[in-house]
Amino acid sequence: MARRLAALHVLLCLAEAKQMQRAAAVTKITPDSITAKTATSITFTGAADGDKVEFALDCTKVSTPGSTVAEGVAKITVEDEAEKLSLCLQEAGKNEVVAQNGVALAVVPPTDTGAIIGIAPTTITQGEATTISIKGAGPESKAIFIPAQEDCRQAIPTVSLDASGKGLFTISSAGGAYKLCYRAPGGSDSVEQNPDTGAISLQVIQATSTREDQVTSISPTVITSNVATTIAVIGAKSGDKASFVNSETSSCDQVTPEKDVGAGHASFTVSGAGTYVLCYTVKGASDSVQQKGISLTVKPPGVAQNMLGRWTSKNGNADCSGLSQVPYCSAAGVGECERSFTVMSGIGYKCFWHTGVWPPMCDVDMSTDERGMICQSNSCGGSPAMCW
């Protein structure tokens, strides 16, 4: 009898251990609070594709969970409000439905259309970061302003509001009337605010002039004449345009910026060596304003002072069998940069990815002899048998 009891005890312990192992399959959900009657995508950390999930007060009453996990995510809709619902999990290929220990979901009421009673200020300038006080907002609630003709149900509130209902907003799109889409604390919906006093409206004034400090920096600041180079423009907004002009022969009031830098960078080809200034126009403006403290040095192609040491150090031993010659490094593609080289005035340079700029560019380092270990045939590279 004692042996049977001991064996039974072992089986019960194994079953309990197995149950605990299953219960720990999902360790976290994001978000852990949603809005009732609102379909919400929830991430299930630890879940596998094909697992079925459902939230309930009692998982023993769930026979087959109603939602399936794909790539760690499932769309969940809960009809009723609840402070704490258990996660019921049915792992793919299994019949058991197991409550996941330590994982719970809160379900809050839908956001009221009259939750917000006003905003201040009611007018802001396009592209300028502005702190807006949203009266009636709860702490950790979220908001977004969208053009008046759009639908809040298609918008995702992204600006978190502090305990006093304030948030920092930047609207870079076109000027005009904007509506407020609001999400109550812990919610997952997006509701247009129309209190009894009238719909909440924000007027965005189209920028009509460009500031001298619109752009804070550029990268790189040195390029080669007639070589297409991607230049990052820090401070650029959607619809902004830029041009570079030689500071000795021209000025910004003589040109109309035409290169779109709304993505934060653009490819520029500048002809002629010298120092160039940046002429800039923000979206909606018709001016051309020189950016204070911004300059671009354009070098002529050919031998530079820091290349002269190469003439006495042609002792490289690079394996050029996998390298191909390109006119200049920026012409090499993503998959070719580190397998290509360029020759300048008889000196070979290996191309490499320069990650110090955005976007990263295929560049050449002329400051060290290591970059000069390139094979050459006659005078201009190509034969693996003749390395220097």
GROMACS .gro file of C-alpha atoms in nm:
model
  388
    1MET     CA    1   0.000   0.000   0.000
    2ALA     CA    2   0.283   0.238   0.091
    3ARG     CA    3   0.446   0.179  -0.246
    4ARG     CA    4   0.119   0.251  -0.428
    5LEU     CA    5   0.072   0.573  -0.234
    6ALA     CA    6   0.427   0.678  -0.310
    7ALA     CA    7   0.383   0.601  -0.679
    8LEU     CA    8   0.055   0.795  -0.683
    9HIS     CA    9   0.223   1.089  -0.514
   10VAL     CA   10   0.497   1.089  -0.780
   11LEU     CA   11   0.239   1.084  -1.061
   12LEU     CA   12   0.049   1.371  -0.904
   13CYS     CA   13   0.370   1.572  -0.868
   14LEU     CA   14   0.462   1.506  -1.232
   15ALA     CA   15   0.115   1.607  -1.344
   16GLU     CA   16   0.135   1.922  -1.136
   17ALA     CA   17   0.480   2.005  -1.275
   18LYS     CA   18   0.353   1.948  -1.630
   19GLN     CA   19   0.054   2.170  -1.560
   20MET     CA   20   0.281   2.445  -1.424
   21GLN     CA   21   0.504   2.417  -1.731
   22ARG     CA   22   0.206   2.463  -1.961
   23ALA     CA   23   0.077   2.749  -1.749
   24ALA     CA   24   0.401   2.940  -1.806
   25ALA     CA   25   0.381   2.922  -2.187
   26VAL     CA   26   0.276   3.290  -2.212
   27THR     CA   27   0.465   3.518  -1.975
   28LYS     CA   28   0.342   3.861  -2.083
   29ILE     CA   29   0.080   4.041  -2.292
   30THR     CA   30   0.102   4.387  -2.450
   31PRO     CA   31  -0.111   4.585  -2.393
   32ASP     CA   32  -0.254   4.448  -2.068
   33SER     CA   33  -0.553   4.684  -2.071
   34ILE     CA   34  -0.798   4.737  -2.359
   35THR     CA   35  -1.133   4.899  -2.435
   36ALA     CA   36  -1.453   4.696  -2.420
   37LYS     CA   37  -1.619   4.616  -2.756
   38THR     CA   38  -1.303   4.724  -2.944
   39ALA     CA   39  -1.100   4.478  -3.153
   40THR     CA   40  -0.742   4.513  -3.030
   41SER     CA   41  -0.420   4.346  -3.143
   42ILE     CA   42  -0.242   4.197  -2.842
   43THR     CA   43   0.112   4.057  -2.839
   44PHE     CA   44   0.149   3.728  -2.648
   45THR     CA   45   0.510   3.681  -2.536
   46GLY     CA   46   0.591   3.310  -2.539
   47ALA     CA   47   0.299   3.199  -2.756
   48ALA     CA   48   0.352   2.994  -3.071
   49ASP     CA   49   0.178   3.013  -3.407
   50GLY     CA   50  -0.147   2.820  -3.395
   51ASP     CA   51  -0.203   2.861  -3.020
   52LYS     CA   52  -0.557   2.963  -2.932
   53VAL     CA   53  -0.630   3.230  -2.671
   54GLU     CA   54  -0.925   3.380  -2.489
   55PHE     CA   55  -0.974   3.595  -2.179
   56ALA     CA   56  -1.228   3.485  -1.919
   57LEU     CA   57  -1.306   3.496  -1.549
   58ASP     CA   58  -1.281   3.115  -1.529
   59CYS     CA   59  -1.075   2.921  -1.783
   60THR     CA   60  -1.238   2.591  -1.681
   61LYS     CA   61  -1.552   2.712  -1.855
   62VAL     CA   62  -1.371   2.777  -2.186
   63SER     CA   63  -1.384   2.476  -2.416
   64THR     CA   64  -1.218   2.625  -2.726
   65PRO     CA   65  -1.056   2.973  -2.718
   66GLY     CA   66  -1.186   3.196  -2.995
   67SER     CA   67  -0.870   3.367  -3.124
   68THR     CA   68  -0.560   3.219  -3.293
   69VAL     CA   69  -0.206   3.351  -3.245
   70ALA     CA   70   0.000   3.430  -3.556
   71GLU     CA   71   0.354   3.567  -3.525
   72GLY     CA   72   0.292   3.630  -3.156
   73VAL     CA   73  -0.018   3.844  -3.210
   74ALA     CA   74  -0.395   3.785  -3.194
   75LYS     CA   75  -0.684   4.026  -3.233
   76ILE     CA   76  -0.904   4.025  -2.923
   77THR     CA   77  -1.251   4.168  -2.858
   78VAL     CA   78  -1.404   4.161  -2.510
   79GLU     CA   79  -1.764   4.275  -2.482
   80ASP     CA   80  -1.786   4.352  -2.109
   81GLU     CA   81  -1.574   4.558  -1.873
   82ALA     CA   82  -1.361   4.373  -1.618
   83GLU     CA   83  -1.087   4.453  -1.370
   84LYS     CA   84  -0.905   4.126  -1.423
   85LEU     CA   85  -0.954   3.848  -1.676
   86SER     CA   86  -0.740   3.535  -1.693
   87LEU     CA   87  -0.563   3.432  -2.010
   88CYS     CA   88  -0.688   3.093  -2.127
   89LEU     CA   89  -0.443   2.917  -2.361
   90GLN     CA   90  -0.486   2.611  -2.578
   91GLU     CA   91  -0.150   2.522  -2.725
   92ALA     CA   92  -0.145   2.417  -3.089
   93GLY     CA   93  -0.215   2.045  -3.129
   94LYS     CA   94  -0.342   2.003  -2.772
   95ASN     CA   95  -0.689   1.976  -2.621
   96GLU     CA   96  -0.629   2.124  -2.276
   97VAL     CA   97  -0.721   2.486  -2.205
   98VAL     CA   98  -0.491   2.618  -1.932
   99ALA     CA   99  -0.502   2.945  -1.736
  100GLN     CA  100  -0.172   3.131  -1.767
  101ASN     CA  101  -0.043   3.219  -1.422
  102GLY     CA  102   0.046   3.585  -1.366
  103VAL     CA  103  -0.107   3.704  -1.695
  104ALA     CA  104  -0.426   3.910  -1.677
  105LEU     CA  105  -0.618   4.162  -1.885
  106ALA     CA  106  -0.814   4.468  -1.773
  107VAL     CA  107  -1.108   4.586  -1.983
  108VAL     CA  108  -1.208   4.951  -1.947
  109PRO     CA  109  -1.523   5.133  -2.066
  110PRO     CA  110  -1.523   5.288  -2.416
  111THR     CA  111  -1.389   5.645  -2.433
  112ASP     CA  112  -1.662   5.907  -2.395
  113THR     CA  113  -1.710   6.141  -2.693
  114GLY     CA  114  -1.736   6.428  -2.446
  115ALA     CA  115  -1.441   6.338  -2.224
  116ILE     CA  116  -1.245   6.645  -2.335
  117ILE     CA  117  -1.399   6.988  -2.274
  118GLY     CA  118  -1.136   7.207  -2.439
  119ILE     CA  119  -0.775   7.260  -2.548
  120ALA     CA  120  -0.523   7.541  -2.516
  121PRO     CA  121  -0.383   7.682  -2.733
  122THR     CA  122  -0.629   7.633  -3.019
  123THR     CA  123  -0.386   7.752  -3.287
  124ILE     CA  124  -0.035   7.626  -3.361
  125THR     CA  125   0.217   7.665  -3.645
  126GLN     CA  126   0.291   7.386  -3.888
  127GLY     CA  127   0.609   7.195  -3.806
  128GLU     CA  128   0.666   7.356  -3.465
  129ALA     CA  129   0.660   7.135  -3.152
  130THR     CA  130   0.394   7.281  -2.921
  131THR     CA  131   0.273   7.182  -2.574
  132ILE     CA  132  -0.105   7.158  -2.575
  133SER     CA  133  -0.318   7.133  -2.261
  134ILE     CA  134  -0.611   6.896  -2.312
  135LYS     CA  135  -0.874   6.975  -2.049
  136GLY     CA  136  -1.047   6.669  -1.905
  137ALA     CA  137  -0.776   6.420  -2.005
  138GLY     CA  138  -0.673   6.153  -1.758
  139PRO     CA  139  -0.309   6.073  -1.672
  140GLU     CA  140  -0.144   5.832  -1.918
  141SER     CA  141  -0.424   5.883  -2.168
  142LYS     CA  142  -0.328   5.940  -2.533
  143ALA     CA  143  -0.427   6.178  -2.810
  144ILE     CA  144  -0.363   6.274  -3.169
  145PHE     CA  145  -0.483   6.554  -3.397
  146ILE     CA  146  -0.584   6.461  -3.753
  147PRO     CA  147  -0.727   6.663  -4.046
  148ALA     CA  148  -1.095   6.742  -3.987
  149GLN     CA  149  -1.210   6.538  -4.287
  150GLU     CA  150  -1.048   6.215  -4.163
  151ASP     CA  151  -1.196   5.947  -3.933
  152CYS     CA  152  -1.067   5.899  -3.578
  153ARG     CA  153  -1.145   5.527  -3.596
  154GLN     CA  154  -0.861   5.493  -3.846
  155ALA     CA  155  -0.615   5.692  -3.632
  156ILE     CA  156  -0.390   5.572  -3.350
  157PRO     CA  157  -0.340   5.816  -3.060
  158THR     CA  158   0.036   5.830  -3.002
  159VAL     CA  159   0.106   6.128  -2.772
  160SER     CA  160   0.096   6.036  -2.403
  161LEU     CA  161  -0.052   6.303  -2.176
  162ASP     CA  162   0.088   6.378  -1.833
  163ALA     CA  163  -0.103   6.407  -1.505
  164SER     CA  164  -0.210   6.762  -1.594
  165GLY     CA  165  -0.334   6.661  -1.938
  166LYS     CA  166  -0.047   6.817  -2.132
  167GLY     CA  167   0.136   6.669  -2.429
  168LEU     CA  168   0.391   6.778  -2.691
  169PHE     CA  169   0.246   6.783  -3.045
  170THR     CA  170   0.413   6.848  -3.382
  171ILE     CA  171   0.197   6.864  -3.695
  172SER     CA  172   0.403   6.869  -4.013
  173SER     CA  173   0.124   6.805  -4.264
  174ALA     CA  174  -0.079   7.078  -4.437
  175GLY     CA  175  -0.233   7.364  -4.246
  176GLY     CA  176  -0.606   7.385  -4.174
  177ALA     CA  177  -0.859   7.253  -3.922
  178TYR     CA  178  -0.773   6.942  -3.719
  179LYS     CA  179  -0.992   6.729  -3.492
  180LEU     CA  180  -0.893   6.562  -3.165
  181CYS     CA  181  -0.890   6.183  -3.137
  182TYR     CA  182  -0.867   6.075  -2.773
  183ARG     CA  183  -0.806   5.746  -2.588
  184ALA     CA  184  -0.896   5.720  -2.218
  185PRO     CA  185  -0.640   5.571  -1.973
  186GLY     CA  186  -0.596   5.197  -2.024
  187GLY     CA  187  -0.801   5.196  -2.344
  188SER     CA  188  -0.734   5.085  -2.699
  189ASP     CA  189  -0.991   5.285  -2.897
  190SER     CA  190  -0.971   5.624  -3.071
  191VAL     CA  191  -1.272   5.854  -3.031
  192GLU     CA  192  -1.344   6.193  -3.184
  193GLN     CA  193  -1.419   6.451  -2.916
  194ASN     CA  194  -1.751   6.633  -2.950
  195PRO     CA  195  -1.852   6.771  -2.608
  196ASP     CA  196  -2.174   6.965  -2.551
  197THR     CA  197  -1.985   7.291  -2.595
  198GLY     CA  198  -1.891   7.195  -2.952
  199ALA     CA  199  -1.638   6.982  -3.137
  200ILE     CA  200  -1.275   7.020  -3.031
  201SER     CA  201  -1.088   7.190  -3.315
  202LEU     CA  202  -0.722   7.287  -3.361
  203GLN     CA  203  -0.620   7.535  -3.629
  204VAL     CA  204  -0.279   7.468  -3.785
  205ILE     CA  205  -0.127   7.773  -3.950
  206GLN     CA  206   0.065   7.694  -4.266
  207ALA     CA  207   0.427   7.801  -4.233
  208THR     CA  208   0.488   8.098  -4.464
  209SER     CA  209   0.849   8.178  -4.382
  210THR     CA  210   1.166   7.979  -4.326
  211ARG     CA  211   1.381   8.033  -4.019
  212GLU     CA  212   1.760   8.070  -4.038
  213ASP     CA  213   1.800   7.782  -3.791
  214GLN     CA  214   1.554   7.543  -3.954
  215VAL     CA  215   1.843   7.301  -4.022
  216THR     CA  216   2.076   7.229  -3.730
  217SER     CA  217   2.342   7.026  -3.914
  218ILE     CA  218   2.426   6.824  -4.225
  219SER     CA  219   2.632   6.510  -4.276
  220PRO     CA  220   2.877   6.470  -4.441
  221THR     CA  221   3.014   6.823  -4.458
  222VAL     CA  222   3.282   6.743  -4.718
  223ILE     CA  223   3.208   6.590  -5.060
  224THR     CA  224   3.377   6.557  -5.401
  225SER     CA  225   3.281   6.770  -5.698
  226ASN     CA  226   3.047   6.602  -5.952
  227VAL     CA  227   3.000   6.294  -5.731
  228ALA     CA  228   2.643   6.214  -5.627
  229THR     CA  229   2.644   6.203  -5.246
  230THR     CA  230   2.363   6.138  -4.998
  231ILE     CA  231   2.355   6.419  -4.742
  232ALA     CA  232   2.154   6.398  -4.419
  233VAL     CA  233   1.968   6.720  -4.336
  234ILE     CA  234   1.896   6.734  -3.963
  235GLY     CA  235   1.578   6.931  -3.891
  236ALA     CA  236   1.409   6.865  -4.225
  237LYS     CA  237   1.033   6.815  -4.231
  238SER     CA  238   0.799   6.669  -4.492
  239GLY     CA  239   0.775   6.894  -4.798
  240ASP     CA  240   1.089   7.098  -4.723
  241LYS     CA  241   1.330   7.172  -5.008
  242ALA     CA  242   1.699   7.260  -5.025
  243SER     CA  243   1.984   7.362  -5.254
  244PHE     CA  244   2.356   7.439  -5.214
  245VAL     CA  245   2.516   7.748  -5.371
  246ASN     CA  246   2.877   7.864  -5.387
  247SER     CA  247   2.917   8.132  -5.120
  248GLU     CA  248   3.163   8.333  -5.336
  249THR     CA  249   2.964   8.342  -5.658
  250SER     CA  250   2.599   8.329  -5.554
  251SER     CA  251   2.350   8.379  -5.270
  252CYS     CA  252   2.027   8.215  -5.158
  253ASP     CA  253   1.805   8.496  -5.286
  254GLN     CA  254   1.921   8.406  -5.639
  255VAL     CA  255   1.803   8.044  -5.630
  256THR     CA  256   1.485   7.847  -5.567
  257PRO     CA  257   1.550   7.537  -5.353
  258GLU     CA  258   1.425   7.235  -5.549
  259LYS     CA  259   1.565   6.918  -5.385
  260ASP     CA  260   1.301   6.748  -5.164
  261VAL     CA  261   1.458   6.664  -4.826
  262GLY     CA  262   1.138   6.561  -4.651
  263ALA     CA  263   1.283   6.215  -4.579
  264GLY     CA  264   1.565   6.374  -4.378
  265HIS     CA  265   1.821   6.323  -4.653
  266ALA     CA  266   1.867   6.350  -5.029
  267SER     CA  267   2.130   6.290  -5.298
  268PHE     CA  268   2.317   6.602  -5.413
  269THR     CA  269   2.562   6.647  -5.701
  270VAL     CA  270   2.757   6.972  -5.674
  271SER     CA  271   2.977   7.096  -5.959
  272GLY     CA  272   3.284   7.301  -5.881
  273ALA     CA  273   3.509   7.309  -5.576
  274GLY     CA  274   3.463   7.559  -5.298
  275THR     CA  275   3.256   7.639  -4.992
  276TYR     CA  276   2.881   7.613  -5.035
  277VAL     CA  277   2.595   7.737  -4.817
  278LEU     CA  278   2.256   7.571  -4.771
  279CYS     CA  279   1.951   7.749  -4.910
  280TYR     CA  280   1.626   7.623  -4.758
  281THR     CA  281   1.249   7.651  -4.794
  282VAL     CA  282   0.996   7.498  -4.557
  283LYS     CA  283   0.673   7.350  -4.689
  284GLY     CA  284   0.425   7.624  -4.777
  285ALA     CA  285   0.682   7.903  -4.791
  286SER     CA  286   0.804   8.080  -5.105
  287ASP     CA  287   1.133   8.213  -4.971
  288SER     CA  288   1.491   8.086  -4.993
  289VAL     CA  289   1.677   8.132  -4.665
  290GLN     CA  290   2.045   8.064  -4.597
  291GLN     CA  291   2.081   7.833  -4.298
  292LYS     CA  292   2.297   7.981  -4.026
  293GLY     CA  293   2.619   7.793  -3.947
  294ILE     CA  294   2.570   7.533  -4.223
  295SER     CA  295   2.839   7.496  -4.490
  296LEU     CA  296   2.950   7.227  -4.733
  297THR     CA  297   3.307   7.190  -4.855
  298VAL     CA  298   3.334   7.057  -5.211
  299LYS     CA  299   3.674   6.914  -5.305
  300PRO     CA  300   3.806   6.871  -5.658
  301PRO     CA  301   3.874   6.513  -5.771
  302GLY     CA  302   4.233   6.385  -5.797
  303VAL     CA  303   4.537   6.393  -5.569
  304ALA     CA  304   4.486   6.545  -5.225
  305GLN     CA  305   4.759   6.633  -4.974
  306ASN     CA  306   4.676   6.332  -4.754
  307MET     CA  307   4.730   6.098  -5.052
  308LEU     CA  308   5.092   6.183  -5.116
  309GLY     CA  309   5.230   5.930  -4.868
  310ARG     CA  310   5.094   5.643  -5.078
  311TRP     CA  311   5.360   5.690  -5.345
  312THR     CA  312   5.621   5.545  -5.108
  313SER     CA  313   5.416   5.271  -4.943
  314LYS     CA  314   5.292   5.044  -5.222
  315ASN     CA  315   5.343   4.725  -5.025
  316GLY     CA  316   4.991   4.593  -4.989
  317ASN     CA  317   4.893   4.229  -5.012
  318ALA     CA  318   4.515   4.244  -5.046
  319ASP     CA  319   4.340   3.952  -5.217
  320CYS     CA  320   4.170   4.124  -5.509
  321SER     CA  321   4.011   3.813  -5.656
  322GLY     CA  322   3.679   3.909  -5.502
  323LEU     CA  323   3.703   4.283  -5.564
  324SER     CA  324   3.566   4.484  -5.854
  325GLN     CA  325   3.665   4.833  -5.957
  326VAL     CA  326   3.404   5.111  -5.954
  327PRO     CA  327   3.437   5.473  -6.071
  328TYR     CA  328   3.388   5.595  -5.712
  329CYS     CA  329   3.273   5.421  -5.397
  330SER     CA  330   2.926   5.573  -5.377
  331ALA     CA  331   2.843   5.394  -5.705
  332ALA     CA  332   2.875   5.054  -5.533
  333GLY     CA  333   2.556   4.882  -5.419
  334VAL     CA  334   2.461   4.752  -5.077
  335GLY     CA  335   2.593   4.406  -5.152
  336GLU     CA  336   2.904   4.529  -5.335
  337CYS     CA  337   3.053   4.805  -5.118
  338GLU     CA  338   3.303   4.599  -4.919
  339ARG     CA  339   3.400   4.400  -5.231
  340SER     CA  340   3.486   4.700  -5.447
  341PHE     CA  341   3.766   4.955  -5.482
  342THR     CA  342   3.843   5.276  -5.663
  343VAL     CA  343   4.165   5.421  -5.806
  344MET     CA  344   4.250   5.789  -5.777
  345SER     CA  345   4.561   5.918  -5.955
  346GLY     CA  346   4.721   5.576  -5.952
  347ILE     CA  347   4.647   5.509  -5.584
  348GLY     CA  348   4.404   5.230  -5.496
  349TYR     CA  349   4.147   5.260  -5.214
  350LYS     CA  350   3.921   4.989  -5.078
  351CYS     CA  351   3.558   5.090  -5.025
  352PHE     CA  352   3.387   5.037  -4.687
  353TRP     CA  353   3.054   5.116  -4.519
  354HIS     CA  354   3.069   5.450  -4.339
  355THR     CA  355   2.806   5.419  -4.062
  356GLY     CA  356   2.883   5.754  -3.904
  357VAL     CA  357   2.632   5.923  -4.134
  358TRP     CA  358   2.269   5.859  -4.214
  359PRO     CA  359   2.191   5.687  -4.432
  360PRO     CA  360   2.518   5.485  -4.422
  361MET     CA  361   2.724   5.544  -4.735
  362CYS     CA  362   2.978   5.341  -4.928
  363ASP     CA  363   3.288   5.553  -4.869
  364VAL     CA  364   3.668   5.545  -4.895
  365ASP     CA  365   3.917   5.628  -4.619
  366MET     CA  366   4.222   5.807  -4.764
  367SER     CA  367   4.384   5.873  -4.427
  368THR     CA  368   4.547   5.532  -4.376
  369ASP     CA  369   4.777   5.318  -4.590
  370GLU     CA  370   4.564   5.013  -4.513
  371ARG     CA  371   4.299   5.133  -4.756
  372GLY     CA  372   4.563   5.153  -5.030
  373MET     CA  373   4.638   4.781  -5.047
  374ILE     CA  374   4.467   4.728  -5.380
  375CYS     CA  375   4.579   4.507  -5.671
  376GLN     CA  376   4.673   4.673  -5.996
  377SER     CA  377   4.746   4.572  -6.351
  378ASN     CA  378   4.963   4.821  -6.540
  379SER     CA  379   4.842   5.149  -6.391
  380CYS     CA  380   4.483   5.095  -6.285
  381GLY     CA  381   4.405   4.779  -6.090
  382GLY     CA  382   4.235   4.454  -6.183
  383SER     CA  383   4.490   4.169  -6.175
  384PRO     CA  384   4.513   3.957  -5.856
  385ALA     CA  385   4.870   3.867  -5.953
  386MET     CA  386   4.998   4.220  -5.919
  387CYS     CA  387   4.929   4.351  -5.571
  388TRP     CA  388   5.088   4.647  -5.398
   0.00000   0.00000   0.00000
